[in-house]
Coordinates of C-alpha atoms in Angstrom, one line a residue:
Chain A
M358 CA 15.4 -2.8 -7.4
E359 CA 19.0 -2.7 -6.0
L360 CA 19.9 -5.8 -4.0
S361 CA 21.9 -3.6 -1.6
L362 CA 18.6 -2.3 -0.3
L363 CA 17.7 -5.8 1.0
T364 CA 18.8 -8.4 3.5
R365 CA 18.8 -11.8 2.0
R366 CA 17.1 -14.4 4.3
T367 CA 17.2 -17.4 1.9
E368 CA 17.8 -17.8 -1.8
Y369 CA 14.2 -16.8 -2.5
E370 CA 13.3 -14.6 0.4
W371 CA 14.5 -11.0 0.9
E372 CA 13.8 -8.6 3.8
I373 CA 13.5 -4.8 3.9
P374 CA 14.4 -4.3 7.5
R375 CA 12.1 -2.3 9.7
R376 CA 13.1 1.4 9.9
G377 CA 11.6 4.8 10.4
A378 CA 7.8 4.6 10.5
M379 CA 7.6 1.0 9.4
R380 CA 5.7 -1.1 12.0
V381 CA 6.8 -4.4 10.4
P382 CA 9.5 -5.4 7.9
A383 CA 8.7 -6.0 4.3
V384 CA 9.5 -9.4 2.8
I385 CA 9.9 -10.1 -0.9
F386 CA 9.7 -13.7 -2.3
A387 CA 11.6 -13.8 -5.6
S388 CA 14.8 -15.0 -7.3
E389 CA 17.7 -12.6 -7.5
A390 CA 17.0 -12.0 -11.1
L391 CA 13.3 -11.2 -10.5
V392 CA 14.2 -8.8 -7.6
E393 CA 16.8 -7.0 -9.8
R394 CA 14.1 -6.4 -12.5
M395 CA 11.4 -5.3 -10.0
D396 CA 10.6 -1.6 -10.2
R397 CA 12.0 0.6 -7.4
K398 CA 8.4 1.7 -6.9
V399 CA 7.6 -1.8 -5.5
Y400 CA 10.2 -1.2 -2.8
E401 CA 8.6 2.1 -1.9
Q402 CA 5.1 0.7 -1.9
A403 CA 6.0 -2.3 0.2
V404 CA 7.6 0.1 2.7
N405 CA 4.6 2.4 2.7
V406 CA 2.2 -0.5 3.4
A407 CA 4.5 -1.6 6.3
M408 CA 3.7 1.8 7.9
L409 CA -0.1 1.3 8.0
P410 CA -1.8 0.9 11.5
G411 CA -2.4 -2.6 12.7
I412 CA -0.4 -4.5 10.1
V413 CA 0.7 -7.9 11.3
G414 CA 3.8 -10.0 10.4
A415 CA 5.2 -8.2 7.4
S416 CA 4.3 -6.4 4.2
Y417 CA 4.7 -9.3 1.7
V418 CA 5.6 -9.1 -1.9
M419 CA 5.0 -11.9 -4.4
P420 CA 7.4 -12.9 -7.2
D421 CA 5.3 -11.2 -9.9
A422 CA 5.1 -7.9 -8.0
H423 CA 4.9 -4.6 -9.9
W424 CA 4.1 -1.0 -9.4
G425 CA 0.5 -0.7 -8.2
Y426 CA -1.8 1.8 -6.6
G427 CA -0.6 2.4 -3.0
F428 CA -0.1 -1.3 -2.5
P429 CA 2.1 -3.1 -5.0
I430 CA 0.3 -5.5 -7.3
G431 CA 1.5 -8.8 -6.0
G432 CA 1.2 -7.5 -2.4
V433 CA -0.2 -9.2 0.7
A434 CA -0.9 -7.4 4.0
A435 CA -2.8 -8.6 7.0
F436 CA -4.4 -6.3 9.6
D437 CA -5.7 -6.9 13.1
A438 CA -8.9 -5.0 13.9
D439 CA -8.0 -5.2 17.7
E440 CA -4.8 -3.3 17.1
G441 CA -6.4 -0.4 15.1
G442 CA -6.0 -2.3 11.8
V443 CA -7.2 -0.7 8.6
I444 CA -8.9 -1.8 5.4
S445 CA -7.8 -0.2 2.1
A446 CA -9.8 0.2 -1.2
G447 CA -6.4 0.5 -3.0
G448 CA -5.2 -2.6 -1.3
V449 CA -7.9 -4.6 -2.9
G450 CA -7.9 -2.7 -6.2
F451 CA -10.6 -1.5 -8.7
D452 CA -11.3 -5.0 -10.1
I453 CA -12.6 -6.5 -6.9
S454 CA -12.3 -10.3 -6.8
C455 CA -10.8 -10.5 -10.3
G456 CA -9.8 -14.1 -10.5
V457 CA -9.4 -17.3 -12.4
R458 CA -11.4 -20.5 -12.6
C459 CA -10.4 -23.7 -14.2
L460 CA -12.8 -26.3 -15.7
L461 CA -11.8 -29.9 -16.4
T462 CA -13.3 -31.1 -19.7
G463 CA -12.3 -34.7 -19.6
V464 CA -11.4 -34.6 -23.3
K465 CA -8.0 -34.8 -25.0
S466 CA -6.5 -32.1 -27.2
A467 CA -7.1 -34.2 -30.4
E468 CA -10.8 -34.1 -29.8
V469 CA -10.7 -30.3 -29.5
R470 CA -8.4 -29.9 -32.5
A471 CA -11.0 -31.8 -34.6
V472 CA -13.5 -28.9 -34.0
Q473 CA -11.1 -26.2 -33.0
H474 CA -12.3 -23.4 -35.4
E475 CA -16.0 -24.2 -34.8
L476 CA -15.4 -24.3 -31.0
A477 CA -13.6 -20.9 -31.2
D478 CA -16.4 -19.4 -33.2
A479 CA -19.1 -20.7 -31.0
L480 CA -17.4 -19.6 -27.8
Y481 CA -16.8 -16.2 -29.4
G482 CA -20.4 -16.0 -30.4
Q483 CA -21.7 -16.9 -26.9
I484 CA -19.3 -15.1 -24.6
P485 CA -19.8 -11.3 -24.6
A486 CA -16.2 -9.9 -24.7
G487 CA -14.6 -6.5 -25.3
V488 CA -15.4 -2.9 -24.6
G489 CA -19.1 -2.0 -24.4
S490 CA -20.2 -5.7 -24.8
T491 CA -23.4 -6.5 -22.9
G492 CA -24.8 -9.7 -21.5
S493 CA -28.1 -11.2 -22.2
I494 CA -29.0 -11.2 -18.5
Q495 CA -30.7 -8.0 -17.3
L496 CA -31.2 -7.8 -13.5
G497 CA -33.8 -5.7 -11.8
V498 CA -33.2 -4.0 -8.5
S499 CA -34.2 -6.9 -6.2
E500 CA -32.5 -9.5 -8.4
T501 CA -29.3 -7.4 -8.3
D502 CA -29.4 -7.4 -4.5
A503 CA -30.0 -11.1 -4.4
M504 CA -27.0 -11.6 -6.7
L505 CA -24.8 -9.4 -4.5
A506 CA -25.8 -11.3 -1.4
G507 CA -25.7 -14.8 -3.0
G508 CA -22.7 -14.8 -5.5
A509 CA -22.3 -18.1 -7.4
R510 CA -24.8 -19.7 -5.1
W511 CA -27.4 -17.3 -6.5
A512 CA -26.3 -18.0 -10.0
V513 CA -26.6 -21.8 -9.5
Q514 CA -30.1 -21.3 -7.9
S515 CA -31.0 -19.2 -10.9
G516 CA -30.1 -22.0 -13.3
W517 CA -26.5 -21.0 -14.3
G518 CA -24.5 -24.0 -13.1
E519 CA -24.6 -27.0 -10.9
A520 CA -24.7 -27.3 -7.1
R521 CA -21.5 -29.4 -7.2
D522 CA -19.6 -26.3 -8.5
L523 CA -20.1 -24.5 -5.2
E524 CA -17.6 -26.5 -3.1
R525 CA -15.0 -25.8 -5.7
I526 CA -15.2 -22.0 -5.3
E527 CA -13.6 -20.0 -2.5
E528 CA -16.2 -19.3 0.3
G529 CA -18.4 -22.1 -1.1
G530 CA -19.4 -19.6 -3.9
Q531 CA -21.0 -17.1 -1.5
M532 CA -19.0 -14.5 0.4
A533 CA -20.6 -14.0 3.8
G534 CA -21.2 -10.5 5.1
A535 CA -22.0 -8.9 1.8
E536 CA -24.2 -5.7 2.2
P537 CA -26.0 -4.9 -1.0
A538 CA -27.3 -1.8 0.7
A539 CA -23.7 -0.5 1.0
V540 CA -23.4 -0.6 -2.8
S541 CA -24.3 2.7 -4.5
A542 CA -27.0 3.1 -7.1
R543 CA -24.2 4.1 -9.6
A544 CA -22.3 0.9 -9.0
K545 CA -25.5 -1.2 -9.5
Q546 CA -26.3 0.9 -12.6
R547 CA -22.9 0.2 -14.0
Q548 CA -23.6 -3.6 -13.7
M549 CA -27.0 -3.5 -15.3
D550 CA -26.1 -5.1 -18.6
E551 CA -22.6 -6.4 -17.7
M552 CA -23.6 -9.7 -16.0
G553 CA -22.1 -12.6 -17.9
T554 CA -19.5 -10.5 -19.7
L555 CA -15.8 -11.2 -19.9
G556 CA -14.5 -7.6 -20.0
S557 CA -11.4 -6.5 -21.8
G558 CA -7.7 -5.9 -21.2
N559 CA -6.0 -8.9 -19.7
H560 CA -9.2 -10.8 -19.2
Y561 CA -9.7 -13.9 -21.3
L562 CA -11.4 -17.3 -21.7
E563 CA -9.0 -20.0 -22.9
V564 CA -9.3 -23.6 -24.0
Q565 CA -6.0 -25.1 -23.0
R566 CA -4.1 -28.4 -23.1
V567 CA -2.0 -29.8 -20.3
S568 CA 1.5 -29.6 -21.8
A569 CA 3.5 -30.7 -18.7
I570 CA 3.0 -32.3 -15.4
F571 CA 5.5 -31.4 -12.6
D572 CA 4.0 -33.4 -9.7
A573 CA 2.2 -36.6 -10.8
A574 CA 0.6 -37.3 -7.4
L575 CA -0.8 -33.8 -7.1
A576 CA -1.9 -33.8 -10.8
Q577 CA -3.8 -37.0 -10.2
Q578 CA -5.6 -35.5 -7.2
F579 CA -6.6 -32.5 -9.3
G580 CA -7.7 -34.8 -12.1
L581 CA -5.0 -33.6 -14.6
Q582 CA -3.2 -35.7 -17.1
T583 CA -0.9 -34.7 -20.0
D584 CA -2.8 -33.6 -23.0
D585 CA -6.1 -33.2 -21.1
V586 CA -8.1 -30.1 -22.1
V587 CA -9.1 -27.5 -19.5
V588 CA -11.0 -24.2 -19.8
M589 CA -9.6 -21.2 -17.9
I590 CA -11.7 -18.1 -17.3
H591 CA -10.0 -14.8 -16.1
C592 CA -12.3 -11.9 -15.2
G593 CA -13.7 -10.0 -12.2
S594 CA -16.6 -8.0 -10.8
R595 CA -17.0 -5.9 -13.9
G596 CA -18.3 -2.3 -13.7
L597 CA -19.9 -2.8 -10.3
G598 CA -16.5 -3.6 -8.6
H599 CA -14.8 -0.8 -10.5
Q600 CA -17.3 1.8 -9.3
I601 CA -17.1 0.5 -5.6
G602 CA -13.4 0.8 -5.8
T603 CA -13.6 4.3 -7.2
E604 CA -16.1 5.6 -4.7
F605 CA -14.5 4.2 -1.5
L606 CA -11.0 5.2 -2.6
K607 CA -12.2 8.8 -2.7
R608 CA -14.1 8.6 0.6
M609 CA -11.1 7.0 2.3
A610 CA -8.7 9.7 1.0
E611 CA -11.0 12.4 2.2
T612 CA -11.5 11.0 5.7
A613 CA -8.1 9.5 6.5
A614 CA -7.1 12.5 8.6
E615 CA -10.4 12.4 10.6
H616 CA -9.6 8.8 11.5
G617 CA -6.1 9.9 12.7
I618 CA -4.4 8.0 9.9
V619 CA -1.2 9.6 8.4
L620 CA -0.7 8.5 4.8
A621 CA 2.7 8.4 3.2
D622 CA 0.9 8.8 0.0
R623 CA -2.9 9.3 -0.5
E624 CA -3.2 6.4 -2.8
L625 CA -2.8 4.3 0.4
A626 CA -6.2 5.7 1.4
C627 CA -7.7 3.4 4.0
A628 CA -10.1 3.4 7.0
P629 CA -10.0 1.7 10.4
I630 CA -11.7 -1.7 10.1
R631 CA -13.7 -0.7 13.2
S632 CA -15.2 2.5 11.7
E633 CA -18.4 3.2 9.9
L634 CA -16.6 3.7 6.6
G635 CA -14.4 0.6 7.0
Q636 CA -17.5 -1.6 7.7
R637 CA -19.4 -0.1 4.8
Y638 CA -16.5 -0.8 2.5
L639 CA -16.2 -4.3 3.8
G640 CA -20.0 -4.9 3.1
A641 CA -19.7 -3.4 -0.4
M642 CA -16.4 -5.1 -1.3
R643 CA -17.9 -8.5 -0.2
A644 CA -20.9 -7.8 -2.4
A645 CA -18.5 -7.2 -5.3
I646 CA -16.8 -10.5 -4.6
N647 CA -20.2 -12.1 -5.0
C648 CA -20.7 -10.3 -8.2
A649 CA -17.4 -11.6 -9.6
L650 CA -18.3 -15.2 -8.4
A651 CA -21.7 -14.9 -10.0
N652 CA -20.2 -13.6 -13.2
R653 CA -17.7 -16.4 -13.6
Q654 CA -20.5 -18.9 -12.8
I655 CA -22.7 -17.5 -15.6
L656 CA -19.7 -17.6 -18.0
T657 CA -19.1 -21.2 -17.0
H658 CA -22.7 -22.0 -17.9
L659 CA -22.3 -20.4 -21.3
V660 CA -19.1 -22.4 -21.9
R661 CA -20.9 -25.6 -20.9
R662 CA -23.7 -24.8 -23.4
V663 CA -21.2 -24.4 -26.2
F664 CA -19.4 -27.6 -25.4
A665 CA -22.7 -29.6 -25.1
E666 CA -23.3 -28.7 -28.7
L667 CA -19.8 -29.4 -30.2
L668 CA -18.2 -31.8 -27.7
P669 CA -21.0 -33.5 -25.9
Q670 CA -18.6 -36.0 -24.4
A671 CA -16.9 -33.2 -22.3
A672 CA -17.7 -33.1 -18.6
L673 CA -16.7 -29.5 -17.6
A674 CA -16.3 -30.1 -13.9
L675 CA -15.0 -27.2 -11.9
L676 CA -11.4 -27.7 -10.6
Y677 CA -11.4 -24.5 -8.6
D678 CA -12.1 -20.8 -8.7
V679 CA -9.7 -18.3 -7.1
S680 CA -9.9 -14.6 -6.6
H681 CA -6.7 -12.5 -6.6
N682 CA -8.0 -9.0 -5.6
T683 CA -9.6 -9.3 -2.2
C684 CA -9.6 -8.6 1.5
K685 CA -10.8 -11.5 3.6
L686 CA -11.3 -12.2 7.2
E687 CA -9.2 -15.3 8.0
R688 CA -7.9 -17.4 10.9
H689 CA -4.1 -17.5 11.0
G690 CA -2.7 -19.2 14.1
A691 CA -4.4 -17.7 17.2
R692 CA -5.5 -14.6 15.4
T693 CA -8.3 -13.5 13.1
L694 CA -6.9 -11.1 10.5
Y695 CA -8.1 -9.1 7.5
V696 CA -5.8 -10.2 4.7
H697 CA -5.5 -8.0 1.7
R698 CA -4.3 -9.8 -1.5
K699 CA -3.8 -7.3 -4.4
G700 CA -2.7 -9.4 -7.3
A701 CA -2.0 -12.4 -5.1
T702 CA -3.8 -15.7 -4.8
R703 CA -4.8 -17.4 -1.6
A704 CA -3.0 -20.7 -1.4
F705 CA -4.3 -22.9 1.4
G706 CA -2.2 -26.0 2.1
P707 CA -3.3 -29.6 2.6
G708 CA -5.8 -30.1 5.5
H709 CA -7.1 -26.6 5.6
P710 CA -10.7 -26.7 6.9
Q711 CA -12.0 -24.4 4.1
L712 CA -11.0 -26.9 1.4
P713 CA -13.5 -29.5 0.2
A714 CA -12.9 -33.2 1.1
A715 CA -11.6 -34.0 -2.4
L716 CA -8.8 -31.4 -2.1
Q717 CA -7.9 -32.0 1.6
A718 CA -4.9 -34.1 0.8
A719 CA -3.6 -32.1 -2.2
G720 CA -4.1 -28.5 -1.0
Q721 CA -5.9 -25.7 -2.8
P722 CA -5.5 -25.4 -6.6
V723 CA -3.6 -22.1 -7.3
L724 CA -4.3 -20.9 -10.8
I725 CA -1.7 -18.6 -12.5
G726 CA -2.5 -17.0 -15.8
G727 CA 0.2 -16.2 -18.3
S728 CA 0.0 -14.6 -21.7
M729 CA -2.0 -16.0 -24.7
G730 CA 1.2 -17.4 -26.2
T731 CA 3.1 -18.7 -23.3
G732 CA 0.6 -20.7 -21.3
S733 CA -0.5 -20.7 -17.7
Y734 CA 0.2 -22.8 -14.6
I735 CA -1.7 -24.8 -12.0
L736 CA -0.1 -25.0 -8.6
A737 CA -1.1 -26.4 -5.2
G738 CA -1.1 -24.5 -1.9
T739 CA 1.5 -25.7 0.7
S740 CA 1.6 -26.0 4.4
E741 CA 4.7 -23.8 4.5
S742 CA 2.9 -21.0 2.8
E743 CA 0.9 -20.3 6.0
E744 CA 4.0 -19.2 7.8
R745 CA 5.6 -17.6 4.7
A746 CA 2.9 -15.1 3.7
F747 CA -0.5 -16.0 5.3
S748 CA -1.0 -18.7 2.7
S749 CA -0.5 -16.6 -0.4
A750 CA 1.1 -17.0 -3.8
C751 CA 1.6 -15.1 -7.0
H752 CA -1.2 -14.4 -9.6
G753 CA 0.3 -14.0 -13.0
A754 CA 3.1 -12.8 -15.2
G755 CA 2.9 -9.0 -15.1
R756 CA 3.5 -6.8 -18.0
A757 CA 7.0 -6.3 -19.4
M758 CA 6.0 -3.5 -21.8
S759 CA 3.4 -0.7 -21.7
R760 CA 0.2 -1.0 -23.7
H761 CA 1.2 2.0 -25.7
Q762 CA 4.6 0.5 -26.6
A763 CA 3.0 -2.9 -27.4
S764 CA 0.5 -1.3 -29.8
R765 CA 3.3 0.5 -31.6
T766 CA 5.4 -2.6 -31.8
W767 CA 2.9 -5.1 -33.1
R768 CA -0.3 -5.3 -35.2
G769 CA -3.2 -7.3 -33.8
R770 CA -3.6 -9.2 -37.1
E771 CA 0.1 -10.2 -37.2
V772 CA -0.1 -11.5 -33.6
I773 CA -3.2 -13.6 -34.4
E774 CA -1.5 -15.0 -37.5
A775 CA 1.7 -15.9 -35.6
L776 CA -0.3 -17.6 -32.9
A777 CA -2.4 -19.5 -35.5
A778 CA 0.8 -20.8 -37.0
R779 CA 1.5 -22.3 -33.6
G780 CA -2.0 -23.9 -33.4
I781 CA -3.5 -21.2 -31.2
I782 CA -6.8 -19.7 -32.4
V783 CA -7.5 -16.2 -31.1
R784 CA -10.9 -14.5 -31.4
S785 CA -11.2 -10.9 -30.3
P786 CA -13.3 -7.9 -31.3
S787 CA -10.3 -5.6 -31.1
M788 CA -7.1 -5.8 -33.1
R789 CA -5.5 -3.0 -31.1
G790 CA -6.5 -4.9 -27.9
V791 CA -4.8 -8.0 -29.2
A792 CA -1.6 -6.1 -30.1
E793 CA -1.6 -4.6 -26.5
E794 CA -1.9 -8.1 -25.1
A795 CA 0.8 -9.6 -27.4
P796 CA 2.6 -12.5 -25.6
E797 CA 6.0 -10.6 -25.8
A798 CA 4.4 -7.7 -23.9
Y799 CA 4.4 -9.9 -20.8
K800 CA 7.1 -11.2 -18.5
D801 CA 8.0 -14.9 -18.5
V802 CA 5.4 -16.5 -16.2
A803 CA 7.6 -19.6 -15.9
E804 CA 10.2 -17.6 -14.0
V805 CA 7.5 -16.3 -11.6
V806 CA 6.0 -19.7 -11.0
D807 CA 9.4 -21.3 -10.4
A808 CA 10.2 -18.6 -7.8
A809 CA 6.8 -19.2 -6.0
D810 CA 7.6 -22.9 -6.0
A811 CA 11.1 -22.5 -4.8
A812 CA 10.0 -20.1 -2.1
G813 CA 7.5 -22.7 -0.8
L814 CA 4.5 -20.4 -1.5
A815 CA 2.9 -23.1 -3.7
R816 CA 3.9 -26.3 -5.5
K817 CA 4.0 -26.5 -9.3
V818 CA 1.6 -29.2 -10.6
A819 CA 1.0 -28.6 -14.3
R820 CA 1.6 -26.2 -17.2
V821 CA -1.2 -25.6 -19.7
E822 CA -1.0 -24.0 -23.1
P823 CA -3.8 -22.4 -25.1
L824 CA -5.6 -23.9 -28.0
I825 CA -8.3 -21.2 -28.2
C826 CA -8.2 -17.8 -26.7
I827 CA -11.2 -15.5 -26.5
K828 CA -9.9 -12.1 -25.7
G829 CA -12.0 -9.1 -24.7
Chain B
M403 CA 1.9 26.7 -26.2
S404 CA -1.2 25.0 -27.4
A405 CA -3.1 22.5 -25.3
H406 CA -2.2 18.9 -25.8
W407 CA -2.1 15.5 -24.1
E408 CA 0.2 12.6 -23.7
H409 CA 0.4 9.1 -22.2
F410 CA 3.1 8.2 -19.7
A411 CA 4.4 4.8 -18.8
H412 CA 3.1 2.7 -15.9
E413 CA 4.0 -1.0 -15.5
A414 CA 0.5 -2.4 -15.6
D415 CA -1.6 0.4 -16.8
V416 CA -1.5 3.8 -18.5
G417 CA -0.7 7.3 -17.3
V418 CA -2.7 10.2 -18.8
R419 CA -1.4 13.8 -18.8
G420 CA -3.2 16.9 -20.0
I421 CA -1.1 20.0 -20.7
G422 CA -2.6 23.5 -21.3
P423 CA -2.2 27.2 -20.9
S424 CA -5.0 27.1 -18.2
K425 CA -6.0 24.6 -15.6
P426 CA -9.4 23.8 -17.2
E427 CA -7.7 23.1 -20.5
A428 CA -5.3 20.7 -18.8
F429 CA -8.3 18.9 -17.3
E430 CA -9.9 18.7 -20.7
Q431 CA -6.8 17.4 -22.3
A432 CA -6.4 14.7 -19.6
A433 CA -9.9 13.5 -20.5
L434 CA -8.9 13.4 -24.2
A435 CA -5.8 11.3 -23.2
M436 CA -8.2 8.9 -21.3
T437 CA -10.4 8.5 -24.4
A438 CA -7.2 7.8 -26.4
I439 CA -6.6 4.7 -24.2
V440 CA -9.8 3.3 -25.7
A441 CA -9.9 4.7 -29.2
D442 CA -8.7 7.5 -31.4
P443 CA -10.4 10.7 -30.1
A444 CA -10.4 12.2 -33.6
A445 CA -12.7 9.3 -34.7
V446 CA -15.4 10.2 -32.1
R447 CA -18.2 12.3 -33.5
P448 CA -19.7 15.0 -31.3
A449 CA -23.3 13.7 -31.8
E450 CA -24.5 13.9 -28.2
R451 CA -23.5 15.9 -25.2
V452 CA -23.5 14.9 -21.5
H453 CA -23.3 17.4 -18.7
I454 CA -21.2 16.6 -15.7
E455 CA -20.8 18.3 -12.3
C456 CA -18.6 17.1 -9.5
E457 CA -16.9 18.2 -6.3
A458 CA -13.8 17.3 -4.4
P459 CA -11.8 19.0 -1.6
D460 CA -8.8 19.8 -3.8
D461 CA -7.7 20.0 -7.4
E462 CA -6.1 16.6 -7.5
L463 CA -9.0 14.7 -6.1
L464 CA -11.2 16.8 -8.5
L465 CA -9.2 15.6 -11.5
A466 CA -9.6 12.0 -10.4
E467 CA -13.3 12.6 -9.8
W468 CA -13.8 14.3 -13.2
L469 CA -12.2 11.3 -15.0
N470 CA -14.1 8.8 -12.9
R471 CA -17.4 10.5 -13.7
L472 CA -16.5 10.3 -17.4
I473 CA -15.7 6.6 -17.0
Y474 CA -19.1 6.1 -15.4
E475 CA -20.8 7.9 -18.3
M476 CA -18.8 5.9 -20.9
A477 CA -19.7 2.6 -19.2
T478 CA -23.4 3.2 -18.6
R479 CA -24.2 5.0 -21.8
H480 CA -21.8 2.9 -23.9
M481 CA -20.3 6.1 -25.3
L482 CA -16.9 7.6 -26.2
F483 CA -16.2 11.3 -25.8
G484 CA -14.0 13.3 -28.1
R485 CA -14.5 16.9 -27.0
F486 CA -14.7 18.5 -23.6
A487 CA -15.4 22.0 -22.2
I488 CA -15.2 22.7 -18.4
E489 CA -15.3 25.4 -15.9
L490 CA -13.4 25.0 -12.6
G491 CA -13.9 26.7 -9.3
P492 CA -12.6 26.1 -5.8
G493 CA -13.6 22.4 -5.2
W494 CA -16.1 22.2 -8.1
L495 CA -16.2 21.4 -11.8
R496 CA -18.9 21.9 -14.3
G497 CA -18.3 20.4 -17.7
T498 CA -19.8 19.1 -21.0
A499 CA -18.5 16.1 -22.9
W500 CA -19.5 15.6 -26.5
G501 CA -19.4 12.2 -28.1
E502 CA -21.3 9.3 -29.6
R503 CA -22.3 5.7 -28.9
L504 CA -19.5 3.3 -29.2
D505 CA -19.3 1.6 -32.5
P506 CA -16.9 -1.4 -32.2
K507 CA -16.3 -1.7 -35.9
R508 CA -15.4 2.0 -36.5
H509 CA -13.7 2.8 -33.2
D510 CA -11.9 -0.6 -32.7
P511 CA -11.9 0.0 -28.9
A512 CA -8.7 -1.5 -27.4
V513 CA -9.6 -1.8 -23.7
E514 CA -12.2 -0.5 -21.2
V515 CA -11.1 1.9 -18.5
K516 CA -11.9 0.7 -14.9
G517 CA -11.1 3.8 -12.9
A518 CA -8.8 6.8 -12.4
T519 CA -6.3 6.1 -9.6
Y520 CA -4.4 8.5 -7.3
T521 CA -1.1 7.1 -8.6
A522 CA 1.2 9.8 -10.0
L523 CA -1.8 12.2 -9.5
R524 CA -0.8 15.8 -9.9
V525 CA -2.3 19.1 -10.8
G526 CA 0.2 22.0 -11.0
Q527 CA 2.2 24.4 -13.1
E528 CA 5.4 23.7 -14.9
N529 CA 7.3 26.1 -17.2
G530 CA 4.2 28.3 -17.4
A531 CA 1.9 25.5 -18.4
W532 CA -0.8 23.7 -16.4
I533 CA -0.4 19.9 -16.0
A534 CA -3.2 17.5 -14.9
Q535 CA -2.2 13.9 -14.7
T536 CA -2.9 10.5 -13.1
V537 CA -2.7 6.8 -13.8
V538 CA -5.8 5.1 -15.1
D539 CA -6.5 1.4 -14.3
V540 CA -7.4 -0.6 -17.4

């Protein structure tokens, strides 16, 4: 993206001034180097989002932004229903409520290294991962509806997890306002045997060690010390969310004109929040959020079972669970807004009423996944983030190279051997999948996280590096 | 010109493009390109067939719908498809997909397909050939 297109507000904040049909400006949070490497499509998509009815503040772009579907991935946009605001299936994405959760094990890396191969094999044996993998939990019709209404709370009540997990999950583990009846039979069918599965692509389960602490006080409040071991799970709402995204995208594209919405591009397909379609999507999307929360909860239970066998001294308390593809109704100042975060993480600052007592002083943990070779980051939400971008931060590294190019550049076996030489054990059913996810195919997550920190979106707390990676 | 397919670059995901002397052939080739995201289409045996019918108000939405119906069949039947034959009319598509149950060892599937998007979605003619393309979320 050419810098000449932008007005520089601060070192890490850039504005696309309002012009033409834009209702608000667009604001990009990134270093100069990151902005220069951003695709020109991000600029176009941020401008298009700024034209949508009822948008409030600005069309925000996070430091890891890249070319998405209508909305940029790494985009944040809030809408006011009272001002004709819209909800967009593309603004949430196909993998509804895709997100990351982090478990604190309470053990040190030497304890894991002593059983590293056994632990990798046991996790790989227990966690269904990869294309076509199925879970051991088959839900009937009424159980599916209970899961869609109850989320992680349903999972805990069904025996997958502990009640104390719930306060460490956004929405207390249960998204209110879910409408299982708004979820199609096809979407439910697609989920039939996918509960408790990891998926594929960039989804993973990693055992990681804390390799650096950036803020000792915040790290202590999160229960993190150097060399501690954590488990990070990255996945979403599986087939159910994908099908809901697919169906509502089509319906919104077909009916935009009837709703009087002029789309700059039909991939921006949306519906007024106060319309029958908008409300139906909200109900279905919230049910998909619950599906993702339940799924990560079941995976957590499977991880605990494996650790109980091999490392019974591990505690596996939940640090936090964040979703980075959502639209949520939130209070911001005097207004109640529908905030779309597509490839962006909510980042509530200290004192936010939705945080549990133990996190009130620190702010919300913000979990940022990197590649399987470079590591991930744990940040904390800041008070400034509220005025910057409705309390939002980045979500990951973003690809530097297409899947096709990556699979032609590397062989999965070589990637696994190179990582093993660095003490990282990878288990995956697909060698081509591993090649496509090679660490070098991703951008430098450190640069993204540094920009988020410098822009005041979230504060860097710790870096974690993988010891074991289960890749779908 | 014989019908063929190709992938095109998208930052996060994969673009699929079918090219053929007729519009139905371009649609069939786009479906083959989508299979190729997951596995080598040539390694998929035509052991079972699945019939698909769908509707949409225009050619482009029909292409996305066709691919999305295939994604649904792949996901729920745990199948891959390696051959397609379709008929197209105004706003409708009738097709058959031949394939087999996914065999992780033989197919080495790289990634599952989540949905066909409307990004770079286009159905049209170029230099006498039909093109049907879109970006697929993986």
